[in-house]
Short mmCIF file of C-alpha atoms in Angstrom, two decimals:
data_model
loop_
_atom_site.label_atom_id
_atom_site.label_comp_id
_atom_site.label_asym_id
_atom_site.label_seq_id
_atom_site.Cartn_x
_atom_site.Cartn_y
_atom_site.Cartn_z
CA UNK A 1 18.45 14.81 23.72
CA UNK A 2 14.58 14.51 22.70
CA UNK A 3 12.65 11.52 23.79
CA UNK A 4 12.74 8.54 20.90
CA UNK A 5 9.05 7.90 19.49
CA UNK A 6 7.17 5.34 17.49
CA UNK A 7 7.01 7.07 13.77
CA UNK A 8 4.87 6.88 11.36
CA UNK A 9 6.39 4.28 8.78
CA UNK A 10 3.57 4.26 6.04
CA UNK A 11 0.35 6.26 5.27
CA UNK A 12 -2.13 4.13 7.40
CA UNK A 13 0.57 2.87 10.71
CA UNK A 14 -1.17 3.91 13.56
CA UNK A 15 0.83 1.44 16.05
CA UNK A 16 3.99 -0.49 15.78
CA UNK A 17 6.03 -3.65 17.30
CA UNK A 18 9.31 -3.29 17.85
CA UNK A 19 10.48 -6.89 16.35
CA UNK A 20 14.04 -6.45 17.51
CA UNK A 21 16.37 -3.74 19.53
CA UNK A 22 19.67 -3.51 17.75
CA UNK A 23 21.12 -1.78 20.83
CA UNK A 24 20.82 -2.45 24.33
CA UNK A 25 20.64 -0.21 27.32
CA UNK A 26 24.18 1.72 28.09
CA UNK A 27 25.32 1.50 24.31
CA UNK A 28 26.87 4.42 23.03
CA UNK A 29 24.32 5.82 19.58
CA UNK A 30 26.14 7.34 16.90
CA UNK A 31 23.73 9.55 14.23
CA UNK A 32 22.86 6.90 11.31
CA UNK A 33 23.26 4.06 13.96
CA UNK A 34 20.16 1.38 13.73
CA UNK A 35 18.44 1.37 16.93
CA UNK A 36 15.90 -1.68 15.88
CA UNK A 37 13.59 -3.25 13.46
CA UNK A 38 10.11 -2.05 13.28
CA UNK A 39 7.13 -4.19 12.49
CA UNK A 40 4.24 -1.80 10.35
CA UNK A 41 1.03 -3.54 9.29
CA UNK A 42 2.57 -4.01 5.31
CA UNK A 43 6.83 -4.45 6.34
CA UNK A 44 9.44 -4.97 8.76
CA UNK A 45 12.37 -1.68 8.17
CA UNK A 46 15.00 -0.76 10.26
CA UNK A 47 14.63 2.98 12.29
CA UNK A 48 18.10 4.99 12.59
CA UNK A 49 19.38 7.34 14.92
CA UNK A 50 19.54 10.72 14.10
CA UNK A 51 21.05 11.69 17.32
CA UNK A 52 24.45 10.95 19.36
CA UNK A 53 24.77 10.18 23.14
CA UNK A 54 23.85 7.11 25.40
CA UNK A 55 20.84 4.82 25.07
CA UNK A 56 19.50 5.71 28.49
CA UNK A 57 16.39 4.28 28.62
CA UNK A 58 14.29 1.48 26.56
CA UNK A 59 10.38 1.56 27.34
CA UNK A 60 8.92 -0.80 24.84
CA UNK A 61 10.73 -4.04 24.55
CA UNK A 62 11.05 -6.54 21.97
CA UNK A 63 7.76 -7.99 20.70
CA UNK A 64 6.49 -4.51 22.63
CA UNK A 65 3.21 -2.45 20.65
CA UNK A 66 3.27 1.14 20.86
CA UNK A 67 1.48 3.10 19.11
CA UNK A 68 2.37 6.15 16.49
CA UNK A 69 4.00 8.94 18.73
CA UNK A 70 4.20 6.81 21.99
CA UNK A 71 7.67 7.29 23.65
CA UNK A 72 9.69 4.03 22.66
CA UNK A 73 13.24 5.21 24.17
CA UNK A 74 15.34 8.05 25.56
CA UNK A 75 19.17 9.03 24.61
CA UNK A 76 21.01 11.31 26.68
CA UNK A 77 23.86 13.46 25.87
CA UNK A 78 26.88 13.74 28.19
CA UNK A 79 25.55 15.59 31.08
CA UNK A 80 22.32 15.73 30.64
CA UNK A 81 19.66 14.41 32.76
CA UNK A 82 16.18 12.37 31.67
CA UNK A 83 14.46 15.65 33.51
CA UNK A 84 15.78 18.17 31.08
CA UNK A 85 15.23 15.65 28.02
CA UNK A 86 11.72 16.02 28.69
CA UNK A 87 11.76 19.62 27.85
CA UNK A 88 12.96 19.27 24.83
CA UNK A 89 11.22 17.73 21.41
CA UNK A 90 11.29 14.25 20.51
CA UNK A 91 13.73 12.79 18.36
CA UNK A 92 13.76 13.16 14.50
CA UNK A 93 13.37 9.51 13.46
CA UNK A 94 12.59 7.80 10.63
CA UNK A 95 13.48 5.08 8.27
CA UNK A 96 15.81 3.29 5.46
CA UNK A 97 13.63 2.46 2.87
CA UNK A 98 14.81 -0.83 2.94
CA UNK A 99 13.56 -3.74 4.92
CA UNK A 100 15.25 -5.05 8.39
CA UNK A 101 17.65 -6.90 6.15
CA UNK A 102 18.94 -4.09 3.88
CA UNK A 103 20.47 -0.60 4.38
CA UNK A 104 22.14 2.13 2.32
CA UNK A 105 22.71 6.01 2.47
CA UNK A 106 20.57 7.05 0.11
CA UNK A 107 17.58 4.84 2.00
CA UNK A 108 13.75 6.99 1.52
CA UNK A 109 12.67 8.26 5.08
CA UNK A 110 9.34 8.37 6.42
CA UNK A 111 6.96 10.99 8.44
CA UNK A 112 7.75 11.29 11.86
CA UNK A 113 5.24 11.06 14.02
CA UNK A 114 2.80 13.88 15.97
CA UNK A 115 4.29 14.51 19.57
CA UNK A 116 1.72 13.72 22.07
CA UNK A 117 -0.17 17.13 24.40
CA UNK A 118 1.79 16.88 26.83
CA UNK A 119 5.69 16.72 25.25
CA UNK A 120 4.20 19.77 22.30
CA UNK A 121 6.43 23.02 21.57
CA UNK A 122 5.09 25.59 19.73
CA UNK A 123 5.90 25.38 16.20
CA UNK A 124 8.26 27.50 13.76
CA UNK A 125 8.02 28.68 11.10
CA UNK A 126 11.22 28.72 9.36
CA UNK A 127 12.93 31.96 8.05
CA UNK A 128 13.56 33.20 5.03
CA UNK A 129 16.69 31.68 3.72
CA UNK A 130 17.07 28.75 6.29
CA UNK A 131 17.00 25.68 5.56
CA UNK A 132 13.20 23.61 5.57
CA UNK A 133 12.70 21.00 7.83
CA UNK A 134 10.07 18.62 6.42
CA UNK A 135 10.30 15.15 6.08
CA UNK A 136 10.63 13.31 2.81
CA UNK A 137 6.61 12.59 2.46
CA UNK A 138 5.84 16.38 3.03
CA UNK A 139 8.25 17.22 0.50
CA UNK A 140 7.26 15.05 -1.82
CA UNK A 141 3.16 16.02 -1.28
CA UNK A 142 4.18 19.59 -2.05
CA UNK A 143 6.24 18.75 -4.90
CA UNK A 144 2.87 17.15 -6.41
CA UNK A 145 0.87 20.15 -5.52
CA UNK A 146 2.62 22.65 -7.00
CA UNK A 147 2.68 24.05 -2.75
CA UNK A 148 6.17 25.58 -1.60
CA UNK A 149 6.67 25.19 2.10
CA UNK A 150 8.56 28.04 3.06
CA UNK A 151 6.61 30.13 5.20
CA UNK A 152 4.58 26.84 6.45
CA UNK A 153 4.30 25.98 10.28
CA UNK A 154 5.62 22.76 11.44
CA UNK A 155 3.86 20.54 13.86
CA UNK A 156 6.07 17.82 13.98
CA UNK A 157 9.49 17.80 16.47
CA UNK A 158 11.15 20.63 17.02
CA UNK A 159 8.78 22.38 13.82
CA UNK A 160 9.27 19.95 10.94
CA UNK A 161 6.70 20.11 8.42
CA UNK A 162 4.86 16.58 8.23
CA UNK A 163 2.86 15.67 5.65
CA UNK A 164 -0.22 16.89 7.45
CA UNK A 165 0.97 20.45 7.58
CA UNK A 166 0.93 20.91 3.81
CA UNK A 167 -1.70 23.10 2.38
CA UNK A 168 -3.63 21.68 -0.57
CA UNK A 169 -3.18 23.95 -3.58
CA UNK A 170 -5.99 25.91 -4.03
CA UNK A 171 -9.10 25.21 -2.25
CA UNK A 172 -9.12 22.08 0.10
CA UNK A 173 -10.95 19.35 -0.15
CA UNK A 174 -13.68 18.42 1.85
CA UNK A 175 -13.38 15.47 4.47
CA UNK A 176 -15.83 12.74 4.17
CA UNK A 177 -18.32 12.45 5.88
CA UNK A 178 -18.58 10.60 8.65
CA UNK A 179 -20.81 7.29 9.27
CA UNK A 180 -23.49 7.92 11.13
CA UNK A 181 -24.06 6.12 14.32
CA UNK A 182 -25.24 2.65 14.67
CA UNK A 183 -26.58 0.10 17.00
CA UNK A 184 -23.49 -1.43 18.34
CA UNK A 185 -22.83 -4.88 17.03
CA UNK A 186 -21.10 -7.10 19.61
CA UNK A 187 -19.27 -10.89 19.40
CA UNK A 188 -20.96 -13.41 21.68
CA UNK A 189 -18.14 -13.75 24.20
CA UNK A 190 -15.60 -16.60 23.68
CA UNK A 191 -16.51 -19.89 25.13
CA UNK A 192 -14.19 -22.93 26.34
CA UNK A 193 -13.15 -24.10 23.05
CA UNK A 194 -12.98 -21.20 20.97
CA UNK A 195 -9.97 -19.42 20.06
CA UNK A 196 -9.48 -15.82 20.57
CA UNK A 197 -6.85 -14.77 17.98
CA UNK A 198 -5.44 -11.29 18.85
CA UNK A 199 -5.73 -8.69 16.45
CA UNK A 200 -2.69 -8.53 14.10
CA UNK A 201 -1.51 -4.42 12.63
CA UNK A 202 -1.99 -5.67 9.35
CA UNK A 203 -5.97 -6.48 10.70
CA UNK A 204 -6.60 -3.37 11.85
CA UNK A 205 -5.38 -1.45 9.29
CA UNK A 206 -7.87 -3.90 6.41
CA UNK A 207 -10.88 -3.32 9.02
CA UNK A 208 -10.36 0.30 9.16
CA UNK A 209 -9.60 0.80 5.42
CA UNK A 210 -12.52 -1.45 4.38
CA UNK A 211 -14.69 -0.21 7.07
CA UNK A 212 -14.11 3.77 5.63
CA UNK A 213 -14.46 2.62 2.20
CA UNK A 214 -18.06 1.24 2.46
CA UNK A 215 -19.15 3.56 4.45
CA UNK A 216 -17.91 6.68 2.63
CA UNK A 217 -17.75 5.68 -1.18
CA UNK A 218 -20.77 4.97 -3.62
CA UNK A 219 -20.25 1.65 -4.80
CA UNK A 220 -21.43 0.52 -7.98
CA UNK A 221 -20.96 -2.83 -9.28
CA UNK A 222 -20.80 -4.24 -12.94
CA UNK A 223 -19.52 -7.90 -14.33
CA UNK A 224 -18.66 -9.34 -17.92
CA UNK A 225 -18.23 -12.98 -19.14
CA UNK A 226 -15.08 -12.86 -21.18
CA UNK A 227 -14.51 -15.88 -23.83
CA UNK A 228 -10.90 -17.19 -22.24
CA UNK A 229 -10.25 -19.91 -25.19
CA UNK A 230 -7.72 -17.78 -26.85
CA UNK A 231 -6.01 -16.70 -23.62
CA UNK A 232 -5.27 -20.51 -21.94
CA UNK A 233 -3.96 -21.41 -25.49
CA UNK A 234 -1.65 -18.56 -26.68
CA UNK A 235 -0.32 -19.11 -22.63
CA UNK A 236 0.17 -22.69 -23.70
CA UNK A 237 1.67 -21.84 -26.32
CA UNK A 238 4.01 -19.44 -24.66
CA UNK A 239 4.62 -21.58 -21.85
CA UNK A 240 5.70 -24.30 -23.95
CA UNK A 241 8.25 -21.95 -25.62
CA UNK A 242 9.67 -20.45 -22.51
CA UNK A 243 9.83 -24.19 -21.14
CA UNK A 244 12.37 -25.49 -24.10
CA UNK A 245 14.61 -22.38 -23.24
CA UNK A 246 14.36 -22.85 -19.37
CA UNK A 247 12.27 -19.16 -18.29
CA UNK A 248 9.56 -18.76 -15.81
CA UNK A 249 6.13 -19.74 -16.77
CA UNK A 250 3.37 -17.39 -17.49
CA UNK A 251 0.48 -17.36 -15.72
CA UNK A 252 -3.49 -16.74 -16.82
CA UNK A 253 -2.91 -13.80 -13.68
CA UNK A 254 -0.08 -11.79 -15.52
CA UNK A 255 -2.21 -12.00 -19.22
CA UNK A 256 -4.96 -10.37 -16.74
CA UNK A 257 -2.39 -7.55 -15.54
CA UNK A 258 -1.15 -6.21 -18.52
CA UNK A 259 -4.71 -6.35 -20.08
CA UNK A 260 -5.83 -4.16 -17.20
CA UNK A 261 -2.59 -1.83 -17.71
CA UNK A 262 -3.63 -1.52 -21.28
CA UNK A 263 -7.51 -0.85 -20.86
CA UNK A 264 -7.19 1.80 -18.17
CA UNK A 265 -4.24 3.52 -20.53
CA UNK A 266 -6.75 3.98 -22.84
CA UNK A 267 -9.35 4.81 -20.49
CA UNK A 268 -7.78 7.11 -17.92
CA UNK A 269 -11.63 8.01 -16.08
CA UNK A 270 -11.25 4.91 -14.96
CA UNK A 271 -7.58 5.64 -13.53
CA UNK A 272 -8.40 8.02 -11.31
CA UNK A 273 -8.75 9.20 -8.10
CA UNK A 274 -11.62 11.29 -6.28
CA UNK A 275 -10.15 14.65 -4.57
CA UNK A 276 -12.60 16.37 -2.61
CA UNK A 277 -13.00 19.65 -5.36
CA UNK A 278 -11.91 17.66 -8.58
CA UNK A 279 -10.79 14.46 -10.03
CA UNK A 280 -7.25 13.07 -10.51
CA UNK A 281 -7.16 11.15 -14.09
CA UNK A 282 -3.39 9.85 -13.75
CA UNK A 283 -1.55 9.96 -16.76
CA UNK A 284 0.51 6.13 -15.62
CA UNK A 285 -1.08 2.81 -14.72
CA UNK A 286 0.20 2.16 -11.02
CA UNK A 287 -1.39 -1.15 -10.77
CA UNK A 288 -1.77 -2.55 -7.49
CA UNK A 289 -2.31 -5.90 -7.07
CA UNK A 290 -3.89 -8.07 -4.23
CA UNK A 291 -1.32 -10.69 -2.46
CA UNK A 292 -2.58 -12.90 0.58
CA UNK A 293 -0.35 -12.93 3.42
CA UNK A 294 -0.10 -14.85 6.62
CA UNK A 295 -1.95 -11.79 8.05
CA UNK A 296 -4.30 -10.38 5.72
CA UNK A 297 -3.75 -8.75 2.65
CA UNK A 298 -1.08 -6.66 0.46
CA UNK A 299 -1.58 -4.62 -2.08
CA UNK A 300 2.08 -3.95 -3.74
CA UNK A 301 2.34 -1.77 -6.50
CA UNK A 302 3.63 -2.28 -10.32
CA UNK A 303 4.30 1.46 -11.23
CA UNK A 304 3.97 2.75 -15.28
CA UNK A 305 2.29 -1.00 -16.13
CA UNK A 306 1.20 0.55 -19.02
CA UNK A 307 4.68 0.94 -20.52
CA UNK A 308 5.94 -3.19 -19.45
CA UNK A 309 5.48 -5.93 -21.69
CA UNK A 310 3.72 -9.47 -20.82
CA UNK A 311 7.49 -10.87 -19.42
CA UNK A 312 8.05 -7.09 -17.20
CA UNK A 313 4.41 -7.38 -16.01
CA UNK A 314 5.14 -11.58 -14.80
CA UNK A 315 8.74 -10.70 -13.48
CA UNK A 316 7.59 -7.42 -11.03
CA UNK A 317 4.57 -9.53 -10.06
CA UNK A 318 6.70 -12.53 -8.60
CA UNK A 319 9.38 -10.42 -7.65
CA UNK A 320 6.83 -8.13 -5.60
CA UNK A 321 4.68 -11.03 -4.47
CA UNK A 322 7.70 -12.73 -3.09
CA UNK A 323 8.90 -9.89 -0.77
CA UNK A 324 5.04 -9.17 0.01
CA UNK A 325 4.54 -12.89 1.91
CA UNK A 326 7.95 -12.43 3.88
CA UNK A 327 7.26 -8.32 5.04
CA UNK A 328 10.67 -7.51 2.51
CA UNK A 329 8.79 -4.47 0.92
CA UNK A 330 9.73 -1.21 0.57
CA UNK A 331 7.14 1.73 1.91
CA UNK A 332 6.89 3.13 -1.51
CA UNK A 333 6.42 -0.81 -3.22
CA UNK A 334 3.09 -0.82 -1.63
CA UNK A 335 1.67 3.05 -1.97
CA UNK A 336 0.66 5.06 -4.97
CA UNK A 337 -1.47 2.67 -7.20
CA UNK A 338 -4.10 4.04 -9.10
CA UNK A 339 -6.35 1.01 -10.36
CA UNK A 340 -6.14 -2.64 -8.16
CA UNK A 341 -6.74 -6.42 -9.76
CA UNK A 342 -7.76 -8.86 -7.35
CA UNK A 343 -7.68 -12.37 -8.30
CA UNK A 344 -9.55 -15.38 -6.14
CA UNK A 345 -9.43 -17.93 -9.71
CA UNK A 346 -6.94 -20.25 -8.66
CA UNK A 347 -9.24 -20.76 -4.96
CA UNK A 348 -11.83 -22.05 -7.65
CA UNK A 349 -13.73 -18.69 -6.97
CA UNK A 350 -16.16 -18.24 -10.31
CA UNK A 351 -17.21 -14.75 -9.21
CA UNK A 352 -17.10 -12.16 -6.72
CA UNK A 353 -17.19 -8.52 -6.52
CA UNK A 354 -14.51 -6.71 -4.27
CA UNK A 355 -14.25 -3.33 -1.91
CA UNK A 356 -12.66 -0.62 -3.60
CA UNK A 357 -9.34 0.30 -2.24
CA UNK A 358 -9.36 3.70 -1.21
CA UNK A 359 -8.79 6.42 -3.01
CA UNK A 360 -8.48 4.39 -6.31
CA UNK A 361 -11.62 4.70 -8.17
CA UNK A 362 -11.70 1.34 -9.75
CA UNK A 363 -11.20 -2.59 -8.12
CA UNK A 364 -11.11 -5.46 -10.81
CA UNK A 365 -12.22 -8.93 -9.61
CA UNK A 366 -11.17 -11.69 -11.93
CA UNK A 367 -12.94 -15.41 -11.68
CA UNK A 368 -11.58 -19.11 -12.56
CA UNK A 369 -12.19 -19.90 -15.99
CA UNK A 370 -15.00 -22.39 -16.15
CA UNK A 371 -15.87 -24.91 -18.98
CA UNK A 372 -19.49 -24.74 -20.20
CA UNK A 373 -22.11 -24.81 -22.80
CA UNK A 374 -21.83 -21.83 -25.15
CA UNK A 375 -23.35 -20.99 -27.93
CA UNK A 376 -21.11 -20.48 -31.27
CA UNK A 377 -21.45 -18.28 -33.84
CA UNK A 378 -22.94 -21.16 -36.11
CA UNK A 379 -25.81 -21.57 -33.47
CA UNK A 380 -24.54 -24.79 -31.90
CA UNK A 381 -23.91 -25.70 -28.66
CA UNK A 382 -20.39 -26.43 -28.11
CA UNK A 383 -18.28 -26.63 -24.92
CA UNK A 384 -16.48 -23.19 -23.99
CA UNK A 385 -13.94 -21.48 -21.27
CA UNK A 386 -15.43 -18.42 -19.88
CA UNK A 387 -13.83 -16.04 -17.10
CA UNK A 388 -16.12 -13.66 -15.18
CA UNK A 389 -14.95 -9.95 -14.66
CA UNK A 390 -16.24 -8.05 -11.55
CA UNK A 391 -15.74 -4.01 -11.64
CA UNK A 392 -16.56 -2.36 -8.58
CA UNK A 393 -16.14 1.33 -8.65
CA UNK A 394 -16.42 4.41 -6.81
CA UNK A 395 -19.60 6.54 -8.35
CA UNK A 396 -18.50 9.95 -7.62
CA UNK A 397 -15.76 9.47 -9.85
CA UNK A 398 -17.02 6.97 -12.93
CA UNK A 399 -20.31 6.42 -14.34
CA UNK A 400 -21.80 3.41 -15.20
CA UNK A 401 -21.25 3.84 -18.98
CA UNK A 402 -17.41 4.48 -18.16
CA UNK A 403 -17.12 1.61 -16.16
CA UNK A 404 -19.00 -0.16 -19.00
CA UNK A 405 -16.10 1.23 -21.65
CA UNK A 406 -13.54 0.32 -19.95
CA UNK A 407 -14.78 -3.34 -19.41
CA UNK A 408 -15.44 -4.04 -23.11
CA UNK A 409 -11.79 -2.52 -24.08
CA UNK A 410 -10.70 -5.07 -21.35
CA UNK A 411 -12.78 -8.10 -22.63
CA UNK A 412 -11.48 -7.16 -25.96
CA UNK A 413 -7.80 -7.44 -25.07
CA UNK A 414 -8.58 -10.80 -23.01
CA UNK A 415 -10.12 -12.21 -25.92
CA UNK A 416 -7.45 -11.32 -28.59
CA UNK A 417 -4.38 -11.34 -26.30
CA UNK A 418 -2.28 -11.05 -29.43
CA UNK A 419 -3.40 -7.03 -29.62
CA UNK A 420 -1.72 -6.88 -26.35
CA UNK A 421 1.46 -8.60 -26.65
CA UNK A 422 3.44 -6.07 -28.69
#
């Protein structure tokens, strides 16, 4: 039997903690068996066997980081010795789609990872006729490129076809860049008193991702005042409805979500994605949206916004919000968005402008609403709720005057939510 590694669990994992072994030592491993619950930087999911034989060996115990490919565990068949199981290619692991808590046949399974230099067999390719082994992201890549894999070397255990193996249809697209070089920037050492607080996944991951996208996008920043009057009184309004019969209250946040579904739906440059040789204009509104957690920061996903109403677009933000702050999301809850909202209003934040998230083309930073002195159409000076919108976008892939579009479409919406409510 192949050596057990840490896999790849989502699209930016590089290491892992293994929160909990659900087997010991000397426990006999039956293929769909759950050998433990894995700690990514965005969930906690269960890993299953795909392999019989004996739990020989456990290298990383609980609470243990290993990172992505790093040997985690070894099961032996009858017979065989840890010796030979070096020989042969690591196990073919993965995961349920659901978190630690959940589990089901049908369960979404995710890359395995890259065996290190020294554990490498030469890949495969598989013949004509036989059955492809590729995990579920590779399949699912080629399946959106139009690429078929037959014919396609593996590089993952024993020849599967990871998601890195798939050829881009047609030509590829460049890699960025990298940053050039700087002067080395270095904390002043921790002092008696200070606190040293150990880098979480979920940190590393933001510092990377943040760190790539100002350094390799074109930022380009743009901001609107939007008249909020109408909004905080047709939520009133609502609220006090939905109150007498008992449902959830709305809040300003989900009028600001299915405005920004709307807008981009009619103004798909702005949902869209750079691609090295062209740009991806998506035809649905996969909106992500920005949830503080204990560690960081989430970004779970409401897929087709554009086709939910006002109580759909409060009910799947809760809902994913919820299972965000307690690590309960699914891998695919928290990839695939096309167009993010970030909202700092209730922290009494009037403005700010945020870091676009990678390879979305477009962040939206919404404000508090603030009372001030406006002028009205009559000339006089009368007291008014205004809301600042921040866009900061990614300049290879929308102008100024697009960005521009799509804020007035969105300011329009905010400012007559009744266009947007059926």
């Amino acid at each position: 039997m192949p050596l057990i590694t840490m896999p790849k669990l989502s699209d930016t994992m590089s290491e892992g903690t293994i929160a909990r072994w659900k087997k010991k030592k000397g426990d006999t491993i039956e293929m769909g068996d759950i050998l433990a619950d894995i700690e990514t930087d965005k969930a906690t999911m269960e890993m299953e066997a795909f392999d019989e034989g004996v739990l020989t060996e456990i290298y990383v115990p609980d609470a243990g980081v290993a990172k992505v490919g790093d040997k985690i565990a070894l099961i032996l068949a009858e017979g065989e010795s840890a010796e030979s199981s070096e020989e042969k290619p690591k196990a073919d692991l993965t995961t349920k789609a659901a978190p630690a808590e959940k589990s089901g046949k049908d369960a979404a399974k995710s890359e395995p990872s890259k065996p290190s230099s020294s554990e490498k067999s030469a890949p495969a390719a598989p013949e004509s006729g036989a059955r492809i082994k590729a995990s579920p992201l590779a399949k699912k890549i080629a399946a959106e490129r139009g690429v078929t894999l037959q014919g396609v070397q593996g590089t993952g255990p024993g020849g599967r076809i990871t998601s890195k193996d798939v050829p881009a249809a047609g030509s590829s697209a460049p890699s960025a860049a990298a940053a050039p070089a700087g002067p080395k920037i270095e904390a002043k050492p921790a002092a008696e008193g200070d606190t040293k607080v150990p880098l979480s996944n979920m940190r590393k991951v933001i510092a990377e991702r943040l760190l790539a996208s100002k350094t390799q996008i074109p930022h380009f920043y743009l901001s609107v005042e939007v008249d909020a009057a109408a909004l905080t009184r047709v939520r009133k309004e609502l609220n006090s409805a939905n109150e007498a019969g008992d449902l959830p209250k709305l809040t300003i946040n989900d009028f600001i979500l299915l405005a920004v579904s709307r807008a981009a739906h009619a103004n798909p440059a702005v949902n869209a994605a750079w691609a090295g040789d062209s740009i991806i204009q998506y035809a649905g509104v996969n909106l992500s949206v920005a949830v503080s957690v204990d560690d960081g920061l989430l970004t779970p996903v409401i897929r087709d916004a554009q086709k939910l109403n006002l109580k759909e677009i409060s009910a799947s933000v809760k809902d994913l919000a919820t299972r965000a702050r307690s690590k309960k999301l699914k891998p695919e809850e928290f990839q695939g968005g096309t167009i993010t909202v970030s909202n700092l209003g209730a922290y009494g934040v009037d403005q700010f402008y945020a870091i676009v998230n990678p390879p979305q083309a477009i962040i939206i930073a919404v404000g508090s609403i603030v009372k001030k002195p406006v002028v009205n159409a009559a000339g006089e000076i009368v007291v008014g709720e205004r809301m600042t919108l921040a866009l900061s976008g990614d300049h290879r892939v929308v102008d100024g005057a697009v960005g521009a579009t799509f804020l007035a479409s969105l300011r329009r919406l905010i400012e007559n939510p009744a266009l947007m409510l059926f």
